[in-house]
PDB file of C-alpha atoms in Angstrom:
ATOM      1  CA  LEU A   1      -0.250   0.149  -0.245  1.00  0.00           C
ATOM      2  CA  HIS A   2       0.952   3.841  -0.864  1.00  0.00           C
ATOM      3  CA  ASN A   3       0.267   6.466  -0.413  1.00  0.00           C
ATOM      4  CA  ASN A   4       1.588  10.205  -0.703  1.00  0.00           C
ATOM      5  CA  ARG A   5       3.904   9.985   3.281  1.00  0.00           C
ATOM      6  CA  HIS A   6       4.366   5.981   3.992  1.00  0.00           C
ATOM      7  CA  SER A   7       4.948   2.919   1.818  1.00  0.00           C
ATOM      8  CA  PHE A   8       3.637  -0.410   3.884  1.00  0.00           C
ATOM      9  CA  PRO A   9       4.640  -3.338   2.880  1.00  0.00           C
ATOM     10  CA  THR A  10       2.098  -6.563   2.283  1.00  0.00           C
ATOM     11  CA  ARG A  11       2.258  -9.304   4.727  1.00  0.00           C
ATOM     12  CA  ARG A  12       2.074 -12.664   3.255  1.00  0.00           C
ATOM     13  CA  SER A  13       2.466 -16.466   3.936  1.00  0.00           C
ATOM     14  CA  SER A  14       2.839 -18.606   1.877  1.00  0.00           C
ATOM     15  CA  ASP A  15      -0.466 -20.180   0.696  1.00  0.00           C
ATOM     16  CA  LEU A  16      -2.212 -22.908   2.076  1.00  0.00           C
ATOM     17  CA  PRO A  17      -2.229 -26.609   0.065  1.00  0.00           C
ATOM     18  CA  ALA A  18      -4.650 -27.019  -1.613  1.00  0.00           C
ATOM     19  CA  ARG A  19      -5.721 -30.141  -0.046  1.00  0.00           C
ATOM     20  CA  LEU A  20      -5.039 -31.524   3.093  1.00  0.00           C
ATOM     21  CA  THR A  21      -5.193 -35.174   5.043  1.00  0.00           C
ATOM     22  CA  SER A  22      -5.068 -36.185   8.429  1.00  0.00           C
ATOM     23  CA  ASP A  23      -1.639 -37.070   8.304  1.00  0.00           C
ATOM     24  CA  ASP A  24      -0.287 -33.524   7.358  1.00  0.00           C
ATOM     25  CA  LEU A  25      -1.389 -31.813  10.422  1.00  0.00           C
ATOM     26  CA  SER A  26       0.105 -31.776  13.784  1.00  0.00           C
ATOM     27  CA  LEU A  27      -1.307 -34.545  16.616  1.00  0.00           C
ATOM     28  CA  PRO A  28      -3.534 -32.007  19.213  1.00  0.00           C
ATOM     29  CA  ALA A  29      -3.594 -31.802  22.674  1.00  0.00           C
ATOM     30  CA  LEU A  30      -4.703 -35.329  24.326  1.00  0.00           C
ATOM     31  CA  ASP A  31      -8.757 -35.465  23.146  1.00  0.00           C
ATOM     32  CA  ALA A  32      -8.648 -32.335  20.006  1.00  0.00           C
ATOM     33  CA  VAL A  33      -8.418 -33.301  17.052  1.00  0.00           C
ATOM     34  CA  PRO A  34      -6.737 -32.169  13.896  1.00  0.00           C
ATOM     35  CA  LEU A  35      -9.592 -30.402  10.936  1.00  0.00           C
ATOM     36  CA  GLY A  36      -7.815 -28.615   8.903  1.00  0.00           C
ATOM     37  CA  ARG A  37      -5.083 -25.458   8.969  1.00  0.00           C
ATOM     38  CA  VAL A  38      -5.568 -21.389   9.577  1.00  0.00           C
ATOM     39  CA  ASP A  39      -3.633 -18.796   7.722  1.00  0.00           C
ATOM     40  CA  ARG A  40      -2.360 -16.058  10.076  1.00  0.00           C
ATOM     41  CA  PRO A  41      -1.685 -13.563   7.839  1.00  0.00           C
ATOM     42  CA  ASP A  42      -0.126 -10.832   9.874  1.00  0.00           C
ATOM     43  CA  GLU A  43       1.207 -13.449  12.290  1.00  0.00           C
ATOM     44  CA  GLN A  44       3.683 -14.288   8.850  1.00  0.00           C
ATOM     45  CA  ARG A  45       2.647 -18.282   9.447  1.00  0.00           C
ATOM     46  CA  GLN A  46       0.092 -21.218   9.523  1.00  0.00           C
ATOM     47  CA  ALA A  47      -0.739 -23.361  12.107  1.00  0.00           C
ATOM     48  CA  ASP A  48      -2.644 -26.088  12.493  1.00  0.00           C
ATOM     49  CA  TRP A  49      -6.349 -25.851  13.815  1.00  0.00           C
ATOM     50  CA  ALA A  50      -7.983 -28.871  16.408  1.00  0.00           C
ATOM     51  CA  TRP A  51     -10.952 -29.158  17.844  1.00  0.00           C
ATOM     52  CA  SER A  52     -11.722 -30.354  21.916  1.00  0.00           C
ATOM     53  CA  PRO A  53     -15.321 -31.429  22.417  1.00  0.00           C
ATOM     54  CA  ALA A  54     -14.714 -31.194  25.681  1.00  0.00           C
ATOM     55  CA  THR A  55     -13.061 -28.315  25.986  1.00  0.00           C
ATOM     56  CA  ASP A  56     -14.425 -26.267  23.119  1.00  0.00           C
ATOM     57  CA  GLY A  57     -17.718 -27.051  23.466  1.00  0.00           C
ATOM     58  CA  HIS A  58     -20.335 -27.071  20.486  1.00  0.00           C
ATOM     59  CA  LEU A  59     -18.671 -27.604  16.774  1.00  0.00           C
ATOM     60  CA  GLY A  60     -20.764 -25.858  14.068  1.00  0.00           C
ATOM     61  CA  VAL A  61     -20.578 -26.065  10.326  1.00  0.00           C
ATOM     62  CA  ILE A  62     -21.991 -23.862   7.904  1.00  0.00           C
ATOM     63  CA  GLY A  63     -22.637 -23.861   4.112  1.00  0.00           C
ATOM     64  CA  GLY A  64     -25.270 -24.854   1.478  1.00  0.00           C
ATOM     65  CA  PRO A  65     -26.028 -27.572  -0.321  1.00  0.00           C
ATOM     66  CA  GLY A  66     -22.843 -29.385  -1.766  1.00  0.00           C
ATOM     67  CA  SER A  67     -20.542 -27.123  -0.355  1.00  0.00           C
ATOM     68  CA  GLY A  68     -19.385 -30.066   2.237  1.00  0.00           C
ATOM     69  CA  ARG A  69     -21.086 -29.633   5.567  1.00  0.00           C
ATOM     70  CA  THR A  70     -21.720 -33.566   5.418  1.00  0.00           C
ATOM     71  CA  SER A  71     -17.879 -34.036   4.803  1.00  0.00           C
ATOM     72  CA  ALA A  72     -16.464 -31.994   7.359  1.00  0.00           C
ATOM     73  CA  LEU A  73     -19.014 -34.110   9.760  1.00  0.00           C
ATOM     74  CA  LEU A  74     -17.704 -37.395   8.537  1.00  0.00           C
ATOM     75  CA  ALA A  75     -14.510 -35.916   8.614  1.00  0.00           C
ATOM     76  CA  VAL A  76     -14.960 -34.886  12.360  1.00  0.00           C
ATOM     77  CA  ALA A  77     -16.884 -38.472  13.555  1.00  0.00           C
ATOM     78  CA  GLY A  78     -13.467 -40.242  11.822  1.00  0.00           C
ATOM     79  CA  GLN A  79     -10.645 -38.356  13.245  1.00  0.00           C
ATOM     80  CA  LEU A  80     -12.969 -38.004  16.484  1.00  0.00           C
ATOM     81  CA  ALA A  81     -12.887 -42.348  16.889  1.00  0.00           C
ATOM     82  CA  ARG A  82      -9.050 -42.546  15.552  1.00  0.00           C
ATOM     83  CA  SER A  83      -8.659 -40.348  18.820  1.00  0.00           C
ATOM     84  CA  ALA A  84      -9.921 -42.847  21.665  1.00  0.00           C
ATOM     85  CA  PRO A  85     -11.710 -45.571  22.206  1.00  0.00           C
ATOM     86  CA  PRO A  86     -15.506 -46.606  22.145  1.00  0.00           C
ATOM     87  CA  SER A  87     -14.914 -47.199  25.976  1.00  0.00           C
ATOM     88  CA  ARG A  88     -14.250 -43.217  26.431  1.00  0.00           C
ATOM     89  CA  LEU A  89     -15.764 -41.544  23.673  1.00  0.00           C
ATOM     90  CA  GLN A  90     -19.464 -42.449  22.185  1.00  0.00           C
ATOM     91  CA  LEU A  91     -20.847 -40.916  18.911  1.00  0.00           C
ATOM     92  CA  TYR A  92     -24.289 -39.938  18.386  1.00  0.00           C
ATOM     93  CA  ALA A  93     -25.862 -38.980  14.803  1.00  0.00           C
ATOM     94  CA  VAL A  94     -29.476 -37.673  14.233  1.00  0.00           C
ATOM     95  CA  HIS A  95     -29.603 -37.095   9.923  1.00  0.00           C
ATOM     96  CA  VAL A  96     -31.580 -37.487   6.842  1.00  0.00           C
ATOM     97  CA  GLY A  97     -29.722 -40.340   5.630  1.00  0.00           C
ATOM     98  CA  SER A  98     -26.853 -38.590   4.765  1.00  0.00           C
ATOM     99  CA  LEU A  99     -25.046 -39.702   7.936  1.00  0.00           C
ATOM    100  CA  ALA A 100     -26.049 -43.562   7.957  1.00  0.00           C
ATOM    101  CA  GLN A 101     -22.551 -44.756   6.832  1.00  0.00           C
ATOM    102  CA  LEU A 102     -21.256 -43.887  10.826  1.00  0.00           C
ATOM    103  CA  ASP A 103     -23.510 -47.109  11.426  1.00  0.00           C
ATOM    104  CA  GLY A 104     -20.055 -49.285  10.974  1.00  0.00           C
ATOM    105  CA  LEU A 105     -17.953 -47.445  13.357  1.00  0.00           C
ATOM    106  CA  PRO A 106     -17.751 -48.683  16.622  1.00  0.00           C
ATOM    107  CA  HIS A 107     -17.887 -45.164  18.438  1.00  0.00           C
ATOM    108  CA  VAL A 108     -21.496 -45.501  17.414  1.00  0.00           C
ATOM    109  CA  GLY A 109     -24.103 -44.981  20.504  1.00  0.00           C
ATOM    110  CA  ALA A 110     -27.319 -44.066  17.438  1.00  0.00           C
ATOM    111  CA  SER A 111     -27.660 -43.370  14.532  1.00  0.00           C
ATOM    112  CA  VAL A 112     -30.980 -41.799  13.917  1.00  0.00           C
ATOM    113  CA  GLY A 113     -33.105 -40.510  11.063  1.00  0.00           C
ATOM    114  CA  VAL A 114     -35.824 -38.086  11.897  1.00  0.00           C
ATOM    115  CA  ASP A 115     -38.612 -40.944  10.158  1.00  0.00           C
ATOM    116  CA  ASP A 116     -37.707 -42.725  13.621  1.00  0.00           C
ATOM    117  CA  LEU A 117     -39.432 -39.700  15.993  1.00  0.00           C
ATOM    118  CA  ALA A 118     -39.184 -42.287  19.472  1.00  0.00           C
ATOM    119  CA  ARG A 119     -36.195 -43.484  19.382  1.00  0.00           C
ATOM    120  CA  LEU A 120     -34.763 -40.175  18.375  1.00  0.00           C
ATOM    121  CA  ALA A 121     -37.649 -38.888  21.830  1.00  0.00           C
ATOM    122  CA  ARG A 122     -34.893 -42.274  23.637  1.00  0.00           C
ATOM    123  CA  VAL A 123     -31.239 -40.626  22.506  1.00  0.00           C
ATOM    124  CA  LEU A 124     -32.118 -37.140  23.331  1.00  0.00           C
ATOM    125  CA  GLU A 125     -33.626 -38.688  27.017  1.00  0.00           C
ATOM    126  CA  LEU A 126     -29.988 -39.882  27.414  1.00  0.00           C
ATOM    127  CA  LEU A 127     -28.095 -37.092  25.991  1.00  0.00           C
ATOM    128  CA  SER A 128     -29.740 -34.872  28.482  1.00  0.00           C
ATOM    129  CA  ARG A 129     -28.813 -35.793  31.220  1.00  0.00           C
ATOM    130  CA  PRO A 130     -25.498 -36.024  33.999  1.00  0.00           C
ATOM    131  CA  GLN A 131     -23.964 -39.497  33.127  1.00  0.00           C
ATOM    132  CA  GLY A 132     -24.125 -41.093  36.222  1.00  0.00           C
ATOM    133  CA  ASP A 133     -27.625 -39.719  37.319  1.00  0.00           C
ATOM    134  CA  PRO A 134     -30.022 -42.689  37.615  1.00  0.00           C
ATOM    135  CA  GLY A 135     -32.428 -41.666  35.331  1.00  0.00           C
ATOM    136  CA  GLN A 136     -29.550 -41.207  32.637  1.00  0.00           C
ATOM    137  CA  VAL A 137     -28.394 -44.636  33.764  1.00  0.00           C
ATOM    138  CA  ALA A 138     -32.083 -45.917  33.642  1.00  0.00           C
ATOM    139  CA  ALA A 139     -32.368 -44.210  29.653  1.00  0.00           C
ATOM    140  CA  ASP A 140     -28.956 -45.911  28.629  1.00  0.00           C
ATOM    141  CA  ARG A 141     -30.521 -49.875  29.618  1.00  0.00           C
ATOM    142  CA  GLU A 142     -33.596 -48.811  27.895  1.00  0.00           C
ATOM    143  CA  LEU A 143     -31.421 -47.648  25.332  1.00  0.00           C
ATOM    144  CA  GLY A 144     -29.319 -51.285  25.090  1.00  0.00           C
ATOM    145  CA  GLU A 145     -33.123 -52.780  24.614  1.00  0.00           C
ATOM    146  CA  GLY A 146     -34.234 -54.232  20.739  1.00  0.00           C
ATOM    147  CA  ALA A 147     -32.572 -54.121  17.328  1.00  0.00           C
ATOM    148  CA  ALA A 148     -32.637 -50.387  16.709  1.00  0.00           C
ATOM    149  CA  ALA A 149     -31.643 -49.535  19.844  1.00  0.00           C
ATOM    150  CA  PRO A 150     -28.398 -47.674  20.412  1.00  0.00           C
ATOM    151  CA  ARG A 151     -25.224 -49.295  21.480  1.00  0.00           C
ATOM    152  CA  LEU A 152     -23.951 -49.354  25.175  1.00  0.00           C
ATOM    153  CA  LEU A 153     -20.335 -48.831  24.417  1.00  0.00           C
ATOM    154  CA  ALA A 154     -19.200 -47.971  27.779  1.00  0.00           C
ATOM    155  CA  PRO A 155     -19.937 -49.437  31.515  1.00  0.00           C
ATOM    156  CA  LEU A 156     -22.758 -47.523  33.049  1.00  0.00           C
ATOM    157  CA  SER A 157     -20.239 -45.922  36.223  1.00  0.00           C
ATOM    158  CA  THR A 158     -17.015 -45.036  32.971  1.00  0.00           C
ATOM    159  CA  ARG A 159     -17.548 -41.529  32.107  1.00  0.00           C
ATOM    160  CA  VAL A 160     -17.060 -40.925  28.640  1.00  0.00           C
ATOM    161  CA  GLN A 161     -17.265 -38.134  25.812  1.00  0.00           C
ATOM    162  CA  ARG A 162     -20.624 -38.308  23.847  1.00  0.00           C
ATOM    163  CA  VAL A 163     -20.755 -36.203  20.910  1.00  0.00           C
ATOM    164  CA  LEU A 164     -23.516 -35.515  19.035  1.00  0.00           C
ATOM    165  CA  LEU A 165     -23.714 -34.573  15.134  1.00  0.00           C
ATOM    166  CA  VAL A 166     -27.097 -33.164  13.439  1.00  0.00           C
ATOM    167  CA  ASP A 167     -26.481 -33.253   9.607  1.00  0.00           C
ATOM    168  CA  ASP A 168     -29.014 -31.596   7.515  1.00  0.00           C
ATOM    169  CA  TRP A 169     -30.381 -29.413   9.811  1.00  0.00           C
ATOM    170  CA  GLU A 170     -33.045 -27.508   7.518  1.00  0.00           C
ATOM    171  CA  ARG A 171     -34.190 -30.821   6.447  1.00  0.00           C
ATOM    172  CA  VAL A 172     -34.120 -32.566   9.584  1.00  0.00           C
ATOM    173  CA  ALA A 173     -36.147 -29.051  11.397  1.00  0.00           C
ATOM    174  CA  GLU A 174     -38.599 -29.609   8.181  1.00  0.00           C
ATOM    175  CA  ALA A 175     -38.750 -33.523   9.084  1.00  0.00           C
ATOM    176  CA  LEU A 176     -39.113 -32.649  12.733  1.00  0.00           C
ATOM    177  CA  ASP A 177     -42.246 -29.278  11.839  1.00  0.00           C
ATOM    178  CA  GLN A 178     -43.833 -30.856   9.364  1.00  0.00           C
ATOM    179  CA  THR A 179     -44.183 -34.177  12.412  1.00  0.00           C
ATOM    180  CA  ARG A 180     -45.350 -32.083  15.210  1.00  0.00           C
ATOM    181  CA  ALA A 181     -42.061 -33.467  16.978  1.00  0.00           C
ATOM    182  CA  GLY A 182     -40.959 -29.884  17.463  1.00  0.00           C
ATOM    183  CA  VAL A 183     -40.308 -30.335  20.851  1.00  0.00           C
ATOM    184  CA  LEU A 184     -37.378 -32.815  19.179  1.00  0.00           C
ATOM    185  CA  ARG A 185     -36.650 -30.242  17.148  1.00  0.00           C
ATOM    186  CA  ASP A 186     -36.210 -27.676  20.309  1.00  0.00           C
ATOM    187  CA  GLN A 187     -34.021 -30.363  22.299  1.00  0.00           C
ATOM    188  CA  LEU A 188     -31.597 -30.676  19.332  1.00  0.00           C
TER     189      LEU A 188
END
């Protein structure tokens, strides 16, 4: 940038790579998963970006149809599954079919389509209770029954990280509204 009095150099770090794999990223702190690389041009550096459900809280992935939201959620789920055994991490998915491929992961306690309202209600009840709460233990036991029920992945007394993945929020919310299940949408 130039003006009549001063000349300011423009700062530029090297370009971000066109493609990153998880092997390209450094291993983050315990209980965090590498998700990408951040360009920090003011500092003339790039840094690997990681997310920890326990310390960072909620993670939102926003974009239009075809922008990669589902792929991003699948990557998050895969990275989380690589970082912890099923006894320390449980994944729960709510979707319109897009996350069904997670069903093969041993970490998945439940993968629920919005068309299964009774099961969705049970999963949300389970996730809303503190771990170790007597009602939560009873909900765990109830969910562990039946072929379509979520899997109980850890002993009832064990504290585990539970992560809820919701894909295609617009279609999930619309489906719940159409079935008059707005209470479930509000719980999500």
